[in-house]
Short mmCIF file of C-alpha atoms in Angstrom, two decimals:
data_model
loop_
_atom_site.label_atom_id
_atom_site.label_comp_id
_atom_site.label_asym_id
_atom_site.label_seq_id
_atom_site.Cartn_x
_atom_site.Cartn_y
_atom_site.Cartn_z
CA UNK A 1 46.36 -2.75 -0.01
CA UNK A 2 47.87 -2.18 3.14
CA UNK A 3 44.66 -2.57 5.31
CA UNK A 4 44.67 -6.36 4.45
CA UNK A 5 47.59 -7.19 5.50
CA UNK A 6 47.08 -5.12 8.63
CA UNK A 7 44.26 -7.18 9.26
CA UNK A 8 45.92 -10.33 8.51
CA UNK A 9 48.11 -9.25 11.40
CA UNK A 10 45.67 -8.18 13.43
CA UNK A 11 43.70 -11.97 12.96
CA UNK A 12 47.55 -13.60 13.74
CA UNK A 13 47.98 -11.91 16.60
CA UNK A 14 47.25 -14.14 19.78
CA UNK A 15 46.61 -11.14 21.94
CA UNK A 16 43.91 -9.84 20.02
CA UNK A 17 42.22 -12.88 20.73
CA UNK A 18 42.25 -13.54 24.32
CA UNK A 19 41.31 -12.33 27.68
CA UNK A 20 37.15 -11.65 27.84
CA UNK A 21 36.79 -8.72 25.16
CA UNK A 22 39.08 -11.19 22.68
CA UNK A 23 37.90 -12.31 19.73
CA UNK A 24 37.85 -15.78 20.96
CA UNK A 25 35.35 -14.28 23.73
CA UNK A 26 33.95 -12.44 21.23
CA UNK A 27 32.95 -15.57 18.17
CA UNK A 28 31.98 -17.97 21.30
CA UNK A 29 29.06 -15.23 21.90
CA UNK A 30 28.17 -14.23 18.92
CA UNK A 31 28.00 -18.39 17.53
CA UNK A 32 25.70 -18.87 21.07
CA UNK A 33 23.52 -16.16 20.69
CA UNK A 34 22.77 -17.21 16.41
CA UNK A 35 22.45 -20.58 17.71
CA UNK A 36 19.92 -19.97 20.60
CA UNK A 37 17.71 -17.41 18.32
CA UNK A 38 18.09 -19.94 15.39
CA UNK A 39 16.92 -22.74 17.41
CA UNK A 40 14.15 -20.92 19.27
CA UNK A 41 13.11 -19.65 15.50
CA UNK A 42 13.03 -22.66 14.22
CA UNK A 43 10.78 -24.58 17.24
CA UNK A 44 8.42 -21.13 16.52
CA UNK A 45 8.11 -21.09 12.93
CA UNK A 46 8.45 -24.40 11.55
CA UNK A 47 5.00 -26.48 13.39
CA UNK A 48 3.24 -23.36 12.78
CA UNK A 49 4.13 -23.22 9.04
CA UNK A 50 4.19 -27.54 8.70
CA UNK A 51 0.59 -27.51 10.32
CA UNK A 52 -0.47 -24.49 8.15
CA UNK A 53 1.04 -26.11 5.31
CA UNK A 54 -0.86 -29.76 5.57
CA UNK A 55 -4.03 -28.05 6.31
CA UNK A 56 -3.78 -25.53 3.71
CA UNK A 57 -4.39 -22.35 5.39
CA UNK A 58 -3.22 -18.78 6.10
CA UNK A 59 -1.17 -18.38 2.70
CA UNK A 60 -1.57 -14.18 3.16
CA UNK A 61 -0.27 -14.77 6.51
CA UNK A 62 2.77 -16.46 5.24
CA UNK A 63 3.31 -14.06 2.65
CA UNK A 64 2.57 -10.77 4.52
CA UNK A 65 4.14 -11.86 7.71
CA UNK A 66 7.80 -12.15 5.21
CA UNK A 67 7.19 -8.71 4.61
CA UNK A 68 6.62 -6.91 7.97
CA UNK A 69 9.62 -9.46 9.01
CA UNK A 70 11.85 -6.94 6.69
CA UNK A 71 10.51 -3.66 8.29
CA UNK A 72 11.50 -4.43 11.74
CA UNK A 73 14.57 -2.47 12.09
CA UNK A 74 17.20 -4.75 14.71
CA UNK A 75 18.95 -1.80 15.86
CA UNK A 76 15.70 0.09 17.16
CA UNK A 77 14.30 -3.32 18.73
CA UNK A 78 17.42 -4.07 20.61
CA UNK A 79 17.51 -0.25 21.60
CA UNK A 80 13.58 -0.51 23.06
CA UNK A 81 15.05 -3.59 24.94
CA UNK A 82 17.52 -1.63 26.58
CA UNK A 83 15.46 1.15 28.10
CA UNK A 84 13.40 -1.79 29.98
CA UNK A 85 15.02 -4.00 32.49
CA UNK A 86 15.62 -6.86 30.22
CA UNK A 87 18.75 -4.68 29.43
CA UNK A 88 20.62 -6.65 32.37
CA UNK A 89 19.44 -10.15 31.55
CA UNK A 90 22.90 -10.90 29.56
CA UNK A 91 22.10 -12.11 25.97
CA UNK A 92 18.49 -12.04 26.19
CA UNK A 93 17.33 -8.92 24.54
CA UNK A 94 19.62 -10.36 21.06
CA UNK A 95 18.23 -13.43 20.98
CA UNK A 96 15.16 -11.98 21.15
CA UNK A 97 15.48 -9.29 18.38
CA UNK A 98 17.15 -12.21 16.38
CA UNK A 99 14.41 -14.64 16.32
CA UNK A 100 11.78 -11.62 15.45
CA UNK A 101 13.71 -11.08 12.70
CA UNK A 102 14.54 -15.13 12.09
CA UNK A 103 10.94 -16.30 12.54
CA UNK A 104 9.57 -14.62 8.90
CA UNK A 105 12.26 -16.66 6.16
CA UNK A 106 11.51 -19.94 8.14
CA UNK A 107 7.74 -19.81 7.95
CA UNK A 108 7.52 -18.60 4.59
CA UNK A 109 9.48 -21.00 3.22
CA UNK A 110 8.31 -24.14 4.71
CA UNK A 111 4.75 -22.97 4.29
CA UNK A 112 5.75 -22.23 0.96
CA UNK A 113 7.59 -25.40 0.59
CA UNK A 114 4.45 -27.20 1.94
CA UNK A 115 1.57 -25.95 -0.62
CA UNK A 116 4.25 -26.61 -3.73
CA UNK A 117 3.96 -30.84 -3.15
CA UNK A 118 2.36 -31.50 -6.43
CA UNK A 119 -1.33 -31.90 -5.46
CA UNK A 120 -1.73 -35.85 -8.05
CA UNK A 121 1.36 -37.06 -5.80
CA UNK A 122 -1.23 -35.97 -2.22
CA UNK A 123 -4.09 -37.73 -4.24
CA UNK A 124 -2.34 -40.72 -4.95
CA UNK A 125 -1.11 -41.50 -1.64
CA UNK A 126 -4.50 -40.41 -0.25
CA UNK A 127 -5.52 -42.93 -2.67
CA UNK A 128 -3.13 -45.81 -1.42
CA UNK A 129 -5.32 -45.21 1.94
CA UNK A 130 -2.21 -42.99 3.74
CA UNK A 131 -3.89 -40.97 6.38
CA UNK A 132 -3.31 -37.70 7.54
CA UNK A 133 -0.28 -38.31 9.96
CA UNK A 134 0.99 -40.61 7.35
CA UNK A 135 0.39 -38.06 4.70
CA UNK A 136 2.90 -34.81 6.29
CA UNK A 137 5.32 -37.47 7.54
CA UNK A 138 6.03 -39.68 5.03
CA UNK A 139 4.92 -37.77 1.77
CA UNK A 140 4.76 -33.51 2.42
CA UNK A 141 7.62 -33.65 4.75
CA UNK A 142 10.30 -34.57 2.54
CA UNK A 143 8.94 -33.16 -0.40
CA UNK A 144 8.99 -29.92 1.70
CA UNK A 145 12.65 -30.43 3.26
CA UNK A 146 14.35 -28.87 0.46
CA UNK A 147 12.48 -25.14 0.58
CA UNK A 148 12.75 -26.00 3.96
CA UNK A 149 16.42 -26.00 4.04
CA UNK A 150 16.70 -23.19 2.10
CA UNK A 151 14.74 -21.53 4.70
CA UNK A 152 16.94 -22.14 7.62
CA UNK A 153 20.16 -21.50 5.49
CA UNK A 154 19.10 -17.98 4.66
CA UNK A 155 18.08 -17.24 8.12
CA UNK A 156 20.91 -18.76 9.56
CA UNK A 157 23.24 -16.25 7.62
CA UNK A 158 21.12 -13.61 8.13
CA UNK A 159 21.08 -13.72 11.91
CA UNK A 160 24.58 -14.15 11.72
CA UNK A 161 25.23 -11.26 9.87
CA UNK A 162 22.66 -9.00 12.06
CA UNK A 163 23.61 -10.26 15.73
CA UNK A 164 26.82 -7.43 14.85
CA UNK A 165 24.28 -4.86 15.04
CA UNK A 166 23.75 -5.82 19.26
CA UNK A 167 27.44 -4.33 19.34
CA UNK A 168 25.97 -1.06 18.71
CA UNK A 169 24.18 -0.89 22.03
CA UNK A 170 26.57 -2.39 23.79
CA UNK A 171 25.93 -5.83 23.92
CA UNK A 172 28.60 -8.72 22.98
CA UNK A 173 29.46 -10.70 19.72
CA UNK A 174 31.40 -10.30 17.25
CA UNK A 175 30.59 -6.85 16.46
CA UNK A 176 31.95 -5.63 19.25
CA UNK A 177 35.45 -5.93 17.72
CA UNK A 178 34.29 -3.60 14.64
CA UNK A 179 32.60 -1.15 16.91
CA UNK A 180 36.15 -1.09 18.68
CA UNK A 181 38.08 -0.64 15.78
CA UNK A 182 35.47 2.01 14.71
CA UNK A 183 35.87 4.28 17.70
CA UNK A 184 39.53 3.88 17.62
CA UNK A 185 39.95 4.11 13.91
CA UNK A 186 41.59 1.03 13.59
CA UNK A 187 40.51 0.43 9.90
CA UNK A 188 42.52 -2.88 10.09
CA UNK A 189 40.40 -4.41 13.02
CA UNK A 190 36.78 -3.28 11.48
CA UNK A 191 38.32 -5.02 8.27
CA UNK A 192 39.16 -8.21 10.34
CA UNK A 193 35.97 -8.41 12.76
CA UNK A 194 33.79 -7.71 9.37
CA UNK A 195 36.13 -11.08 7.62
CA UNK A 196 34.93 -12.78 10.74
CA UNK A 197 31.52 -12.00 10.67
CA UNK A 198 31.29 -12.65 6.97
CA UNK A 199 33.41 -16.22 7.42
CA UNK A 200 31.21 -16.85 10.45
CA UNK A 201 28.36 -17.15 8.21
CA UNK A 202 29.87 -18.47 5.37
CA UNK A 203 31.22 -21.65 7.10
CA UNK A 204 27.92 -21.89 8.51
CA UNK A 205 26.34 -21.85 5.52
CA UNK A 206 28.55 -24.60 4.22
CA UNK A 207 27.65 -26.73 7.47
CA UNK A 208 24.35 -26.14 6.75
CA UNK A 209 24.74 -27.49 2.58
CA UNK A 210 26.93 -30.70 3.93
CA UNK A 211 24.15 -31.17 6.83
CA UNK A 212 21.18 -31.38 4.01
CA UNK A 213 23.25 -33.56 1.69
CA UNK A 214 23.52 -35.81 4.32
CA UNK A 215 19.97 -35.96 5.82
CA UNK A 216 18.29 -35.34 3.02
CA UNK A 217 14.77 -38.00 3.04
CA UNK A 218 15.52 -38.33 -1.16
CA UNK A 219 19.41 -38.29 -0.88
CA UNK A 220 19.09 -42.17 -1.84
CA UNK A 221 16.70 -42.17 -4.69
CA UNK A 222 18.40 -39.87 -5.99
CA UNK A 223 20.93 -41.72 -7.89
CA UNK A 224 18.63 -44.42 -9.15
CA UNK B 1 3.00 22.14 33.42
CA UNK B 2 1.80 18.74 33.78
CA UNK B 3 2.66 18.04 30.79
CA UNK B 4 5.79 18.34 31.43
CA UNK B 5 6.21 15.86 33.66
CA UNK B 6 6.43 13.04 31.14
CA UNK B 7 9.95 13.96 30.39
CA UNK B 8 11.22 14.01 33.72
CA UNK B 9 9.25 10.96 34.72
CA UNK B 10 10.72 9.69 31.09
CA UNK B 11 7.46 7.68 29.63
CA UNK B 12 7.36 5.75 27.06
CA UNK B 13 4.51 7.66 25.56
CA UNK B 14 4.83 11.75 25.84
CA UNK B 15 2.90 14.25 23.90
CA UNK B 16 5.32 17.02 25.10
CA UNK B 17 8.03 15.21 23.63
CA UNK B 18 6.21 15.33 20.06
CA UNK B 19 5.39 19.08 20.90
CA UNK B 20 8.64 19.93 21.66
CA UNK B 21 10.70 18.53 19.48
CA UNK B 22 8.67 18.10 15.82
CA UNK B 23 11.54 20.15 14.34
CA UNK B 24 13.86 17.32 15.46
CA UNK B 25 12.03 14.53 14.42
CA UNK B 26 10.64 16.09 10.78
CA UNK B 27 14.42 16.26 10.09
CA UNK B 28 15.49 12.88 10.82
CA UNK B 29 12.50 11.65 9.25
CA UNK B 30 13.16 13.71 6.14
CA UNK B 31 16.84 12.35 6.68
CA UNK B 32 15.45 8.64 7.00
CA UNK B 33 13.08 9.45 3.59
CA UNK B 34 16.00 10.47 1.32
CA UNK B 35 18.08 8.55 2.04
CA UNK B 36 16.04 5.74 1.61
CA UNK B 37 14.44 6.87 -1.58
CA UNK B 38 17.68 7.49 -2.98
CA UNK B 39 19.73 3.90 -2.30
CA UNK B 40 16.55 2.59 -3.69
CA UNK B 41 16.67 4.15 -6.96
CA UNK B 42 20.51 3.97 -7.65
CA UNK B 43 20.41 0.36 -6.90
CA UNK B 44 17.59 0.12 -9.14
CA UNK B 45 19.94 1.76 -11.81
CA UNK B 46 22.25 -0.58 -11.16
CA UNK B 47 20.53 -3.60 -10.96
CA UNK B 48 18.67 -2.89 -14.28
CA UNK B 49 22.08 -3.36 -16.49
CA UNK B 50 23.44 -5.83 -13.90
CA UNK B 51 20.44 -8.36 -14.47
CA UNK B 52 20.30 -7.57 -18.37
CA UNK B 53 23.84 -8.66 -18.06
CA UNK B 54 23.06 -11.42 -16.22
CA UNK B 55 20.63 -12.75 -18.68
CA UNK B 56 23.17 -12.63 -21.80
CA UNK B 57 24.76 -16.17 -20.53
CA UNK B 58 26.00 -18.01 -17.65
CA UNK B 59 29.59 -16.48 -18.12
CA UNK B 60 27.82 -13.16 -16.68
CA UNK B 61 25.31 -14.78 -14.64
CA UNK B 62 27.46 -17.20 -12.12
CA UNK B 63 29.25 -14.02 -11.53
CA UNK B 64 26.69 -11.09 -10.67
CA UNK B 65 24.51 -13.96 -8.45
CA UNK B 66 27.55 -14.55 -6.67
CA UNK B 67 29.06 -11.18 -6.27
CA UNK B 68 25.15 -9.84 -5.16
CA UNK B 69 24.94 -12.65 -2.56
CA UNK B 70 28.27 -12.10 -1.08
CA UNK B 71 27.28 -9.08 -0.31
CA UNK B 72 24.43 -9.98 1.52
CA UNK B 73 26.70 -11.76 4.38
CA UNK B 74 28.75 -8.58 5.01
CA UNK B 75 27.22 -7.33 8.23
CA UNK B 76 25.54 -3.91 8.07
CA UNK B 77 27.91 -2.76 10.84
CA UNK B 78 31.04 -3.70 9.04
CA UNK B 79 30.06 -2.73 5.20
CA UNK B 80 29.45 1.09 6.94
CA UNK B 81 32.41 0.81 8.63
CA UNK B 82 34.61 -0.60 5.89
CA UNK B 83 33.47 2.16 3.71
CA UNK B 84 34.57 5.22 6.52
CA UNK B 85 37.76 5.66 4.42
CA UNK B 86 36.37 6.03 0.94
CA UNK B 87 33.63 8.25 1.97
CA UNK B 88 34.53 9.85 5.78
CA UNK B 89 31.25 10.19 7.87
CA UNK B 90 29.14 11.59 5.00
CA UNK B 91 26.02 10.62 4.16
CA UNK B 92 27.21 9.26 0.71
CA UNK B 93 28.55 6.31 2.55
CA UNK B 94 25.32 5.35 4.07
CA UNK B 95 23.56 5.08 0.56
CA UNK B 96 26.75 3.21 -0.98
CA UNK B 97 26.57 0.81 1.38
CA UNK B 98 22.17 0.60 1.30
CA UNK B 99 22.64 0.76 -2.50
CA UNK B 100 25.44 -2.76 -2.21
CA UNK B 101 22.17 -4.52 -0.25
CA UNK B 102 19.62 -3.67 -2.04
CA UNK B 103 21.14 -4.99 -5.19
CA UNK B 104 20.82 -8.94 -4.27
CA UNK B 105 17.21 -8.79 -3.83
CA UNK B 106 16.45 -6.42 -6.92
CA UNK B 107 18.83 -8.11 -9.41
CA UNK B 108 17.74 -11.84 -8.66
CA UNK B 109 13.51 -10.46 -8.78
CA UNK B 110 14.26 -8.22 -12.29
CA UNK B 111 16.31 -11.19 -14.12
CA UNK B 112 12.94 -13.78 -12.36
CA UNK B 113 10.32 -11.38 -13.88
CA UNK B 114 12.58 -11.08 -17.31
CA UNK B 115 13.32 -14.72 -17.62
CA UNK B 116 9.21 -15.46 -16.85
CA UNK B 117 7.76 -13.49 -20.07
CA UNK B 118 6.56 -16.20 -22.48
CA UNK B 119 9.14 -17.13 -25.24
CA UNK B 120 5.91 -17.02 -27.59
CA UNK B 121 5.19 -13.17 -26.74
CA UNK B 122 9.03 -12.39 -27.62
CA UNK B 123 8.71 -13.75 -30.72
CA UNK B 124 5.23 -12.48 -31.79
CA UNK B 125 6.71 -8.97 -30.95
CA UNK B 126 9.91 -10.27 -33.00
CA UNK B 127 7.48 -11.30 -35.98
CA UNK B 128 5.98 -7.45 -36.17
CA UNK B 129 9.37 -6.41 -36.52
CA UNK B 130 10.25 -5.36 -32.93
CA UNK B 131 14.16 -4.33 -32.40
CA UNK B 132 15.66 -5.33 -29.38
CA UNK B 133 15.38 -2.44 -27.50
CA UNK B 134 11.39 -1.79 -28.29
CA UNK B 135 10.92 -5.57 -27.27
CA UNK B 136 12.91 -5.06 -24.26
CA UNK B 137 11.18 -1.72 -23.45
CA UNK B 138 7.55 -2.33 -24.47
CA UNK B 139 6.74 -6.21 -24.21
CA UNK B 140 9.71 -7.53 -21.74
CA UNK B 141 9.83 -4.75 -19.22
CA UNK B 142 6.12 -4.57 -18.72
CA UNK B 143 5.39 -8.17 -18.58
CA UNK B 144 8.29 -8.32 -15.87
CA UNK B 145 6.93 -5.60 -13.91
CA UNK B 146 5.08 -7.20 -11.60
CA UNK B 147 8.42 -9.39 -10.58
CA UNK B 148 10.02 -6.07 -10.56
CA UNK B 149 7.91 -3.97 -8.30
CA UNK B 150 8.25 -7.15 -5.99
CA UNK B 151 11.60 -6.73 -5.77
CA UNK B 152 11.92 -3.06 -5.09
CA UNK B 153 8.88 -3.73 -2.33
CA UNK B 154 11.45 -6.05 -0.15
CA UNK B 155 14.19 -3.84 -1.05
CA UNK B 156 12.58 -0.45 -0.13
CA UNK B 157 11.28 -2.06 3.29
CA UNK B 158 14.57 -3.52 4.49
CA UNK B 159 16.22 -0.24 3.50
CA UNK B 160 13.98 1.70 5.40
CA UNK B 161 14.92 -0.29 8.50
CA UNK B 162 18.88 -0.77 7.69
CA UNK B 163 19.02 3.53 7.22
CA UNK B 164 18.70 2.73 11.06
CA UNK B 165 22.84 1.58 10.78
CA UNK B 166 23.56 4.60 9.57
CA UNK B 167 23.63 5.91 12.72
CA UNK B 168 26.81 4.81 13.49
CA UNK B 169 28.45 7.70 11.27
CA UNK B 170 25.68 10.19 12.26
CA UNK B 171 23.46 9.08 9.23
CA UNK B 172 21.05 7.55 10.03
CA UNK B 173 17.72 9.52 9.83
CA UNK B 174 15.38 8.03 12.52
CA UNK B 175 18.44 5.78 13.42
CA UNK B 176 20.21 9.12 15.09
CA UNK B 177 17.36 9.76 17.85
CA UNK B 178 17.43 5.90 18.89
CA UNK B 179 21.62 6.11 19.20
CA UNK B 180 21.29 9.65 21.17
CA UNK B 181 18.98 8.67 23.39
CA UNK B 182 20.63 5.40 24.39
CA UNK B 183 23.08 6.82 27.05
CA UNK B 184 20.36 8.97 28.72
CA UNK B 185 17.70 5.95 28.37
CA UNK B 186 15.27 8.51 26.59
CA UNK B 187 12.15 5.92 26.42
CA UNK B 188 10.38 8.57 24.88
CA UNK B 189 12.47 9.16 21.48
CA UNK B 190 13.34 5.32 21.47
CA UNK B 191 9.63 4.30 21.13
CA UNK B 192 8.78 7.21 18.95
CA UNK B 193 11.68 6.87 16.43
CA UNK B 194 11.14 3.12 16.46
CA UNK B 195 7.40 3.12 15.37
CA UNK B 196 7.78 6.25 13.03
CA UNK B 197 10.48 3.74 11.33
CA UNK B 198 8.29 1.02 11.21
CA UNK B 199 5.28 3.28 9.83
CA UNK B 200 7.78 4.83 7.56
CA UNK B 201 8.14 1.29 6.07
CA UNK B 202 4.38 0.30 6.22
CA UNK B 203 4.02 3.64 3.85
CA UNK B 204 6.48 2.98 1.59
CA UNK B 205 5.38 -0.72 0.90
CA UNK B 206 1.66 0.70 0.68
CA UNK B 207 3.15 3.61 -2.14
CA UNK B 208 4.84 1.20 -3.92
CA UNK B 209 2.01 -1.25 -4.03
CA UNK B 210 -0.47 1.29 -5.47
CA UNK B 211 2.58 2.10 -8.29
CA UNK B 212 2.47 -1.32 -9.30
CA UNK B 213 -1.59 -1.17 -9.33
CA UNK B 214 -1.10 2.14 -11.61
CA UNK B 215 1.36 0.92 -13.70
CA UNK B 216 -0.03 -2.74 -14.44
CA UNK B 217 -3.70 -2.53 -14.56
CA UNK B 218 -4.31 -5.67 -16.82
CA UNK B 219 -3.16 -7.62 -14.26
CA UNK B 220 -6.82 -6.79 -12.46
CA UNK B 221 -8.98 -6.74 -15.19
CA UNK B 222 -7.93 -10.41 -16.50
CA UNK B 223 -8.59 -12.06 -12.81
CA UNK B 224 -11.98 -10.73 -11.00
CA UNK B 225 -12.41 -13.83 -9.62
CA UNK B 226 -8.64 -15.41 -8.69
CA UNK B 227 -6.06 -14.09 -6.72
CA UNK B 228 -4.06 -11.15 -8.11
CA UNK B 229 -0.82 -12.60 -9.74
CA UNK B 230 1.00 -9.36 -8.97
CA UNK B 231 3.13 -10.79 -5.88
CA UNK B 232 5.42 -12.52 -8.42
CA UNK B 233 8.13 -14.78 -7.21
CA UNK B 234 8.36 -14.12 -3.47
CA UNK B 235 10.53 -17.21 -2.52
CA UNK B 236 14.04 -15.70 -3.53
CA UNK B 237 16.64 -17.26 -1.74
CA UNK B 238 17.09 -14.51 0.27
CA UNK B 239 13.59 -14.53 1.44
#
């Protein structure tokens, strides 16, 4: 009961969140860090996965590559980062633990998203004369945006919820302020930085959903 | 003696580390292994009822879904620190909190596999008189299996690398050497920890795969020639 309200406190309180280990500080990181992994993720994954996709090749590497994406443990990737030099190069060795771990959901499920178009819809437009350009661009593509979508959604809230684990070696985000509360046992403030976290991703998330209603390539059609 | 000298010139690669401390690392390994195997199988137990309960209506379902995914957004970092004062820095904590993980993946791939056995199977079972709990046991379970196993593939393999969290209240298994040798930059138990984890995984998935093989073997005779249908629905939302 009581650690709520504590932590409703601690969230009210505009101390806690300024000055450079604030939780102001703190979200600002941890929302550039997601973004820069997510967007390097994304520009690694997604051609690799479209192109493998329209040609219809390397399905076991989609698959397989989903499953070694689970197995890499964050915590002991960041930690190898930080017995090398990279260790003073800021935000670097996050992002790149976060877009090791980003890269996997993305490619599986625009690959995956690619080989479900419904192969008579491919043969008909190959039979209006559509050629291959016109083919991905104007037929697989948005067929494919929606597992796309659901793609980027999951890994968005996924690196979200594992940049916290860089607070455990010592790097910034938003897990910092849990790691702080840890050491001191301040239940309250784990309680509030994990409410962060978890809104963090959740608003996100909902970005994301308003984002693909409004850009989706079938969001017209779809009434008729 | 020269040997030696790969501690003190702290390589990333040292067989005198593995010499001298196997003891250490057979225990956190051991650690890493149960603790592992047993969030795996309690969220199993857990998930089982869950997704039958799921399955009764969308009164349950809506519900479970939700509460599962939820879940999934807590950071690691926070859900094993929110749980410090129910459990204190016990090792109870770190499968409570593995357990609340694994569940998303395992209840959404058991309800996939239950919901994908043919209505016409269910009710040729029903027509030789089959109760409820023989059809659930001997035509739906095994025809969901393959969905199932799946499941507890992702799940074991992103348990083995979240034990690694653990750490943070001294349980962590493999986790532990990686957060001791942090302030001393031990490159030596960082690397070796990190790929024993990984292999740890690799193992696991392999183990589990030849269960499935073991358990489902009509899935091989009825395809020589196509691909094996036993990777089941991969694309869960969480994928």
């Amino acid at each position: 009961m009581g650690v709520v309200e504590e932590a409703w406190v601690w969230l009210t309180t505009g101390a806690n969140w300024s000055g450079d280990g604030g939780a102001g500080h703190r979200l600002a990181e941890h929302l550039y860090v997601s973004g820069i992994a997510l967007a390097v993720a994304c520009a690694i994954a997604l051609p690799v996965a479209l192109y493998l996709g329209h040609v219809g090749k390397g399905g076991g590497l989609a698959v397989n590559l989903s499953n070694v994406g689970r197995a890499v443990p964050v915590f002991a990737v960041l930690a190898l980062f930080m017995m090398t030099p990279l260790r003073n190069s800021g935000y670097l060795p996050t992002v790149i633990a976060l877009v090791l771990f980003a890269v996997p959901p993305l490619l599986t499920n625009a690959y995956v998203g690619m080989t479900e178009v419904d192969r008579s819809v491919l043969e008909a437009a190959r039979g209006m004369g559509m050629s291959g350009a016109q083919l991905f661009l104007r037929v697989e593509l948005p067929l494919a945006y929606p597992m796309i979508m659901t793609g980027l959604r999951s890994a968005a809230v996924q690196v979200i919820a594992t940049a916290s684990i860089a607070a455990m070696v010592g790097l910034g985000g938003l897990g910092r302020i849990i790691t702080a509360g840890f050491n001191t046992y301040d239940t309250a403030q784990v309680f509030a930085g994990a409410v962060l976290v978890a809104l963090l991703a959740l608003v996100v998330e909902g970005v994301l959903v308003a984002l693909d209603r409004l850009l989706s390539p079938l969001r017209r059609r779809r009434t008729v | 003696m020269a040997e030696q000298n790969c501690l003190v010139a702290n390589d990333w690669i040292c067989g005198e580390y593995l010499r001298s401390r196997s003891a250490e690392l057979t225990e956190a390994t051991v650690q890493h292994i149960w603790i592992t195997a047993a969030s795996v199988l309690i969220g199993l137990a857990v998930a089982f009822p869950l997704a039958l309960l799921a399955r009764r209506g969308r009164h349950f379902a809506g519900p479970v879904l939700g509460l599962t995914t939820v879940l999934y957004t807590v950071p690691s970092l926070a859900m094993f620190s929110l749980l410090l004062p129910l459990f204190g820095l016990s090792a109870a904590l770190v499968v409570t909190g593995l357990v609340l993980y694994s569940l998303t993946i395992l209840v959404r791939n058991i309800l996939a596999g239950l919901e994908a056995v043919p209505q016409e199977a269910r009710e040729a079972a029903k027509g030789m008189g089959y109760g409820p709990v023989r059809l659930l046991w001997e035509v739906e379970l095994p025809l969901a299996l393959p969905a199932l196993m799946a499941g507890l593939r992702i799940a074991t393999v992103s348990t083995v690398a979240l034990t690694t969290v653990g750490s943070l209240v001294g349980k962590g298994g493999l986790g532990n050497l990686i957060e001791d040798a942090l302030p001393s930059f031990f490159k030596a138990q960082v690397l070796t920890a990190s790929v024993l984890c990984v292999l740890l995984a690799v193992a696991a998935d392999l183990l589990l795969l030849g269960v499935q093989r073991l358990l489902t073997p009509w899935t091989r005779i009825r395809t020589p020639a196509g691909a094996p249908p036993g990777a089941g629905p991969a694309k869960t939302e969480a994928a």
